Every structure is written in C-alpha cells, then in structure tokens.
CSV table of C-alpha atoms in Angstrom, one decimal:
chain,number,residue,atom,x,y,z
A,1,UNK,CA,110.7,98.4,-35.4
A,2,UNK,CA,109.1,100.4,-32.2
A,3,UNK,CA,107.0,98.7,-29.8
A,4,UNK,CA,103.4,100.2,-29.8
A,5,UNK,CA,102.0,99.8,-26.4
A,6,UNK,CA,98.6,101.9,-27.2
A,7,UNK,CA,98.2,99.0,-30.2
A,8,UNK,CA,99.0,96.1,-27.6
A,9,UNK,CA,96.6,97.7,-25.0
A,10,UNK,CA,93.7,98.0,-27.6
A,11,UNK,CA,94.0,94.4,-28.9
A,12,UNK,CA,94.7,93.2,-25.3
A,13,UNK,CA,91.1,95.1,-24.2
A,14,UNK,CA,89.3,93.9,-27.4
A,15,UNK,CA,90.3,90.0,-27.2
A,16,UNK,CA,89.8,89.8,-23.2
A,17,UNK,CA,86.4,91.6,-23.5
A,18,UNK,CA,85.1,89.5,-26.2
A,19,UNK,CA,86.2,86.2,-24.8
A,20,UNK,CA,84.4,87.1,-21.4
A,21,UNK,CA,81.4,88.5,-23.3
A,22,UNK,CA,80.9,85.6,-25.7
A,23,UNK,CA,81.6,83.0,-22.5
A,24,UNK,CA,79.1,85.0,-20.7
A,25,UNK,CA,76.2,84.5,-23.2
A,26,UNK,CA,76.9,81.2,-24.8
A,27,UNK,CA,79.0,79.0,-22.4
A,28,UNK,CA,78.4,80.4,-18.9
A,29,UNK,CA,74.5,79.7,-18.7
A,30,UNK,CA,75.2,75.9,-20.1
A,31,UNK,CA,77.8,75.6,-17.2
A,32,UNK,CA,75.3,76.9,-14.7
A,33,UNK,CA,72.6,74.4,-15.9
A,34,UNK,CA,75.2,71.5,-15.9
A,35,UNK,CA,76.1,72.6,-12.5
A,36,UNK,CA,72.4,72.6,-11.2
A,37,UNK,CA,72.0,69.2,-12.6
A,38,UNK,CA,74.7,67.8,-10.8
A,39,UNK,CA,73.6,69.3,-7.7
A,40,UNK,CA,70.1,67.6,-8.0
A,41,UNK,CA,71.7,64.5,-8.9
A,42,UNK,CA,74.3,64.7,-6.0
A,43,UNK,CA,77.0,63.5,-8.9
A,44,UNK,CA,80.3,65.3,-9.5
A,45,UNK,CA,80.8,63.5,-13.2
A,46,UNK,CA,80.4,66.8,-15.0
A,47,UNK,CA,82.8,68.9,-13.2
A,48,UNK,CA,85.2,69.3,-16.1
A,49,UNK,CA,82.3,70.5,-18.2
A,50,UNK,CA,81.3,72.9,-15.3
A,51,UNK,CA,84.5,74.2,-14.6
A,52,UNK,CA,85.3,77.6,-16.1
A,53,UNK,CA,88.1,77.5,-18.9
A,54,UNK,CA,91.4,79.1,-18.1
A,55,UNK,CA,91.4,81.7,-20.7
A,56,UNK,CA,88.0,82.9,-19.6
A,57,UNK,CA,89.0,83.1,-16.1
A,58,UNK,CA,92.1,85.2,-17.1
A,59,UNK,CA,90.1,87.3,-19.6
A,60,UNK,CA,87.4,88.0,-16.7
A,61,UNK,CA,90.4,88.9,-14.4
A,62,UNK,CA,92.5,91.1,-16.8
A,63,UNK,CA,89.8,92.7,-18.9
A,64,UNK,CA,89.1,95.6,-16.0
A,65,UNK,CA,92.7,95.9,-15.4
A,66,UNK,CA,93.6,96.4,-19.0
A,67,UNK,CA,90.4,98.7,-19.8
A,68,UNK,CA,91.1,101.2,-17.0
A,69,UNK,CA,94.9,101.3,-17.8
A,70,UNK,CA,94.0,102.0,-21.6
A,71,UNK,CA,91.5,104.7,-20.3
A,72,UNK,CA,94.0,106.4,-18.3
A,73,UNK,CA,96.5,106.4,-20.5
A,74,UNK,CA,94.3,107.6,-23.5
A,75,UNK,CA,92.5,110.3,-21.8
A,76,UNK,CA,94.0,111.4,-18.4
A,77,UNK,CA,98.0,111.2,-18.3
A,78,UNK,CA,100.6,109.2,-20.1
A,79,UNK,CA,104.2,108.4,-19.0
A,80,UNK,CA,107.1,109.3,-21.1
A,81,UNK,CA,111.0,108.9,-20.6
A,82,UNK,CA,113.4,111.6,-21.9
A,83,UNK,CA,116.0,110.1,-24.1
A,84,UNK,CA,118.0,113.0,-25.6
A,85,UNK,CA,119.5,116.6,-24.3
A,86,UNK,CA,117.3,118.7,-26.7
A,87,UNK,CA,115.0,120.1,-24.0
A,88,UNK,CA,117.8,120.9,-21.5
A,89,UNK,CA,118.0,122.4,-19.0
A,90,UNK,CA,114.3,122.2,-18.5
A,91,UNK,CA,114.3,118.4,-19.0
A,92,UNK,CA,117.5,116.2,-18.7
A,93,UNK,CA,118.3,112.9,-19.9
A,94,UNK,CA,116.9,110.3,-17.6
A,95,UNK,CA,113.8,112.1,-16.7
A,96,UNK,CA,110.5,110.5,-16.7
A,97,UNK,CA,107.8,112.5,-17.3
A,98,UNK,CA,103.7,112.6,-17.0
A,99,UNK,CA,102.0,114.1,-20.1
A,100,UNK,CA,98.5,115.6,-19.6
A,101,UNK,CA,96.1,113.7,-22.3
A,102,UNK,CA,93.0,116.1,-21.9
A,103,UNK,CA,94.3,119.6,-21.9
A,104,UNK,CA,94.2,119.9,-25.6
A,105,UNK,CA,91.0,117.6,-26.2
A,106,UNK,CA,90.2,114.0,-25.7
A,107,UNK,CA,91.1,111.6,-28.8
A,108,UNK,CA,90.3,108.3,-29.7
A,109,UNK,CA,93.2,105.6,-29.3
A,110,UNK,CA,95.3,104.5,-32.2
A,111,UNK,CA,93.1,106.8,-34.7
A,112,UNK,CA,94.0,109.9,-32.8
A,113,UNK,CA,90.6,111.5,-33.8
A,114,UNK,CA,89.7,114.3,-31.3
A,115,UNK,CA,86.0,113.4,-30.1
A,116,UNK,CA,85.9,116.2,-27.1
A,117,UNK,CA,87.6,119.6,-27.9
A,118,UNK,CA,88.7,120.9,-24.3
A,119,UNK,CA,91.4,123.4,-25.1
A,120,UNK,CA,94.2,124.5,-27.3
A,121,UNK,CA,98.0,124.7,-27.0
A,122,UNK,CA,99.5,128.1,-25.9
A,123,UNK,CA,102.9,129.5,-26.5
A,124,UNK,CA,105.1,128.2,-24.0
A,125,UNK,CA,103.8,124.9,-23.5
A,126,UNK,CA,106.1,121.8,-23.4
A,127,UNK,CA,104.5,119.3,-25.7
A,128,UNK,CA,104.8,115.5,-26.7
A,129,UNK,CA,103.9,115.0,-30.3
A,130,UNK,CA,104.3,112.4,-32.7
A,131,UNK,CA,107.4,113.3,-35.2
A,132,UNK,CA,105.9,114.7,-38.5
A,133,UNK,CA,108.6,112.8,-40.7
A,134,UNK,CA,108.1,109.5,-38.6
A,135,UNK,CA,104.8,109.3,-36.7
A,136,UNK,CA,106.0,106.4,-34.8
A,137,UNK,CA,108.4,108.3,-32.9
A,138,UNK,CA,107.6,110.6,-30.2
A,139,UNK,CA,109.2,114.0,-29.6
A,140,UNK,CA,109.1,116.4,-27.0
A,141,UNK,CA,109.6,120.4,-27.5
A,142,UNK,CA,108.2,123.8,-26.4
A,143,UNK,CA,105.6,125.8,-28.4
A,144,UNK,CA,107.1,129.0,-29.9
A,145,UNK,CA,104.7,129.7,-32.7
A,146,UNK,CA,101.0,129.4,-32.8
A,147,UNK,CA,98.9,129.4,-36.2
A,148,UNK,CA,99.2,132.7,-37.9
A,149,UNK,CA,102.3,133.7,-36.0
A,150,UNK,CA,105.4,135.0,-37.6
A,151,UNK,CA,108.4,133.4,-36.2
A,152,UNK,CA,112.0,134.6,-37.1
A,153,UNK,CA,115.3,133.3,-35.8
A,154,UNK,CA,118.5,135.1,-36.4
A,155,UNK,CA,121.3,133.5,-34.7
A,156,UNK,CA,120.0,133.1,-31.0
A,157,UNK,CA,117.5,135.9,-31.5
A,158,UNK,CA,114.1,135.0,-31.6
A,159,UNK,CA,111.3,137.3,-32.9
A,160,UNK,CA,107.5,136.4,-32.8
A,161,UNK,CA,105.5,138.7,-34.9
A,162,UNK,CA,108.2,141.2,-35.3
A,163,UNK,CA,109.1,141.6,-31.6
A,164,UNK,CA,112.2,140.4,-30.1
A,165,UNK,CA,111.6,137.7,-27.4
A,166,UNK,CA,113.3,138.9,-24.0
A,167,UNK,CA,116.1,136.8,-22.6
A,168,UNK,CA,118.5,137.6,-19.6
A,169,UNK,CA,121.8,135.9,-19.0
A,170,UNK,CA,121.7,133.2,-16.0
A,171,UNK,CA,125.4,132.1,-15.8
A,172,UNK,CA,127.1,128.7,-16.9
A,173,UNK,CA,125.1,125.4,-17.0
A,174,UNK,CA,126.7,122.8,-14.9
A,175,UNK,CA,126.1,119.7,-16.7
A,176,UNK,CA,126.3,116.3,-14.5
A,177,UNK,CA,126.1,112.6,-14.9
A,178,UNK,CA,124.6,111.8,-18.3
A,179,UNK,CA,124.0,115.5,-19.1
A,180,UNK,CA,127.7,116.4,-18.7
A,181,UNK,CA,128.0,116.9,-22.4
A,182,UNK,CA,126.4,120.4,-22.2
A,183,UNK,CA,128.3,121.6,-19.2
A,184,UNK,CA,129.7,124.7,-19.9
A,185,UNK,CA,127.0,126.3,-22.1
A,186,UNK,CA,125.4,129.6,-21.5
A,187,UNK,CA,122.1,129.5,-19.5
A,188,UNK,CA,119.6,132.2,-20.3
A,189,UNK,CA,116.3,132.9,-19.0
A,190,UNK,CA,113.6,133.4,-22.0
A,191,UNK,CA,110.3,135.2,-21.6
A,192,UNK,CA,107.9,134.0,-24.1
A,193,UNK,CA,104.8,136.1,-24.5
A,194,UNK,CA,101.3,134.4,-24.6
A,195,UNK,CA,98.4,135.8,-26.7
A,196,UNK,CA,96.6,136.8,-23.3
A,197,UNK,CA,99.5,139.0,-22.2
A,198,UNK,CA,101.0,136.7,-19.7
A,199,UNK,CA,104.6,135.6,-19.9
A,200,UNK,CA,106.3,131.9,-19.8
A,201,UNK,CA,109.6,132.3,-18.0
A,202,UNK,CA,112.0,129.5,-18.7
A,203,UNK,CA,115.6,128.4,-19.3
A,204,UNK,CA,117.4,128.0,-22.6
A,205,UNK,CA,120.8,127.0,-23.2
A,206,UNK,CA,123.3,128.8,-25.9
A,207,UNK,CA,126.5,127.3,-27.0
A,208,UNK,CA,128.8,130.4,-28.0
A,209,UNK,CA,130.1,130.1,-31.6
A,210,UNK,CA,127.7,127.3,-32.6
A,211,UNK,CA,126.4,127.8,-36.3
A,212,UNK,CA,122.9,128.0,-35.9
A,213,UNK,CA,119.7,128.3,-38.6
A,214,UNK,CA,118.5,131.7,-39.7
A,215,UNK,CA,114.9,132.1,-41.1
A,216,UNK,CA,111.5,133.5,-41.2
A,217,UNK,CA,108.5,131.7,-41.4
A,218,UNK,CA,104.7,131.8,-40.8
A,219,UNK,CA,102.7,129.4,-39.0
A,220,UNK,CA,99.9,128.0,-41.0
A,221,UNK,CA,96.5,127.2,-39.6
A,222,UNK,CA,96.3,124.0,-37.8
A,223,UNK,CA,100.0,124.0,-37.0
A,224,UNK,CA,102.6,124.8,-34.5
A,225,UNK,CA,106.1,125.6,-34.6
A,226,UNK,CA,108.3,124.1,-31.8
A,227,UNK,CA,111.9,124.4,-30.6
A,228,UNK,CA,113.9,122.7,-28.1
A,229,UNK,CA,115.2,124.7,-25.0
A,230,UNK,CA,118.6,123.5,-25.7
A,231,UNK,CA,118.6,125.7,-28.6
A,232,UNK,CA,121.8,124.7,-30.5
A,233,UNK,CA,121.3,121.1,-30.0
A,234,UNK,CA,117.8,120.4,-30.9
A,235,UNK,CA,116.2,119.0,-33.9
A,236,UNK,CA,113.0,121.0,-34.2
A,237,UNK,CA,110.8,123.0,-36.5
A,238,UNK,CA,113.6,125.3,-37.9
A,239,UNK,CA,114.9,122.1,-39.7
A,240,UNK,CA,111.9,120.1,-40.7
A,241,UNK,CA,108.7,122.3,-40.2
A,242,UNK,CA,105.5,122.4,-38.7
A,243,UNK,CA,103.6,120.1,-36.4
A,244,UNK,CA,100.1,119.4,-37.4
A,245,UNK,CA,97.5,119.8,-34.8
A,246,UNK,CA,96.6,116.2,-35.1
A,247,UNK,CA,100.1,115.2,-34.3
A,248,UNK,CA,99.8,116.7,-30.6
A,249,UNK,CA,99.9,114.0,-27.9
A,250,UNK,CA,99.6,116.2,-24.8
A,251,UNK,CA,101.2,118.6,-22.4
A,252,UNK,CA,104.1,117.5,-20.4
A,253,UNK,CA,103.3,118.9,-16.7
A,254,UNK,CA,105.6,116.7,-14.2
A,255,UNK,CA,108.8,114.9,-13.5
A,256,UNK,CA,107.8,111.7,-11.9
A,257,UNK,CA,111.4,110.3,-11.8
A,258,UNK,CA,114.8,110.7,-12.7
A,259,UNK,CA,117.3,108.0,-13.3
A,260,UNK,CA,121.2,108.7,-13.7
A,261,UNK,CA,122.5,106.1,-15.9
A,262,UNK,CA,125.8,106.7,-15.1
A,263,UNK,CA,125.7,106.2,-11.3
A,264,UNK,CA,122.7,104.0,-11.6
A,265,UNK,CA,120.9,105.7,-9.1
A,266,UNK,CA,117.8,107.7,-8.7
A,267,UNK,CA,118.2,111.7,-8.4
A,268,UNK,CA,115.4,112.4,-5.8
A,269,UNK,CA,115.7,116.0,-6.2
A,270,UNK,CA,113.8,116.3,-9.4
A,271,UNK,CA,110.9,114.0,-8.6
A,272,UNK,CA,107.8,115.9,-8.3
A,273,UNK,CA,109.2,119.0,-10.2
A,274,UNK,CA,106.5,120.8,-12.4
A,275,UNK,CA,107.6,121.4,-16.0
A,276,UNK,CA,107.2,125.1,-16.9
C-alpha cells in the first residue's frame, strides 16, 4: 500500500482549519468573556477555562504551514525521486527532481480536475504521470507522440508521422555507482522535432542486440505516447499504450539533489542541472 502524501496533506489542512475556525467562532469568544470577567474581579479561578486547548493551539500553528505546502505542491512544484534507470542517461538512479505543476494547467488536489488551462505538453517534454494501469504509481518518461501523431518504432529506429527521427552516435555510456548496470550501452543524441519547427536534443541509450518491440500506432485525442530515454530498458507506451491527458502530473525541469546509494554520498555535480 503506497503512502499518499497529497491525501494526508488535504486531510491535515481540512482538520486543522476546521478546528481553528470552530474554536474562533464558538469557544474563543467565551474564553475572552471569562478572561474579561476574571480581570474585573482580580481572580484567577477561571484560568483553566480561559486557557486555549492544546489541539486548538497546534491547529492554529500548523494550518498556515500545511496550507502553504499544499498550495506549492499542488500548483507550483513537487519533488520526486528517480527509482529506476528507465530515463538514463538523462536521469540517473538517485536523482531527486522538481516537477513544474502549472505548465500544463492547474488541477485540484485529489480529484485532479483541471481548473485553469495554461498550456499543453510538447514533444520532447520529460513528464511525470500517473501510470494508467495503476494510478497510485507515478512514472516519468519523455513525450514522443502528441494527439494525432503516428508513431512507428522498428528496432531502434523511431518514425514520427512517417519521418525518421535523426540520431547521432555519441560513444559508450560509462555507468558508475548505482547506474553501473548500463555501463557499455551505446549512447546516441536524438533530435526530436516539435510542431513549431524547433528540435529537442537529448541523449538516449541503446543496447546492441537487445530484442525491442516493433509497431505503428496513432495517438488518440486527449492522449500521449511516451518512451524512456533508456530505450531498451523502459516500460513505456510501446508495451501498455497511451497516457491520458488527465493522468499528467507535470513537467520535470531540474535535478535538485543526487544521492549515490552505493557510496552513501551526494553527487554535487548533478545538483542544479536542468532537464531537457
């Protein structure tokens, strides 16, 4: 059973907010009246009744903090950890990333209904989304196909709307630490075309001789076709289909930390790297 931080935050905000509000409307005026009367009489026998209950004090203290965290996490940016190597070499095991939550529109927490449309995903964006076959699990991949695109993959050759996507060899990947298993894979530079005529240049990994799926699909309206940059070791749209627009969480844009679990140390060289 996965831990749903968003649900916990929403419940915590509601509970602390309601406790604070109910106390402010009902109990606090009575305490102020007792305090006034005690002051007039110069007596302290009503101190226990005057004192603010501990749960109200905690609610009043934590509600603003929890509300700010919920707003930032839901509408601005959210941290994620990279647990697998499916996006190598762009993202490595141990990377901690920030995900932009407003590029694709503002969504309400929990129900994820879009309330403010701000933009649409573009080909080449690295996105976090709720896995269509198990929405409680977050995946991260690169958008390859937009609604209406025809995506063809033949071995390690990728075609978008009938045009071969350009790749250029870039040597051998040298995996280190927890990413050593991909050491020796061929590294290539891929040039993904965008609809505005620009190109997204990024690295991918290819394992020579590795069996890979072959097929051709057309992306339906309101869906996206995604692939991992570690092309021969990625569970993506080639195997389970498309990502509904409503499952998108946000666009990954920066690495804010990397933890090498084998050497138990921080890799400072990756901190602050932008994700392309």
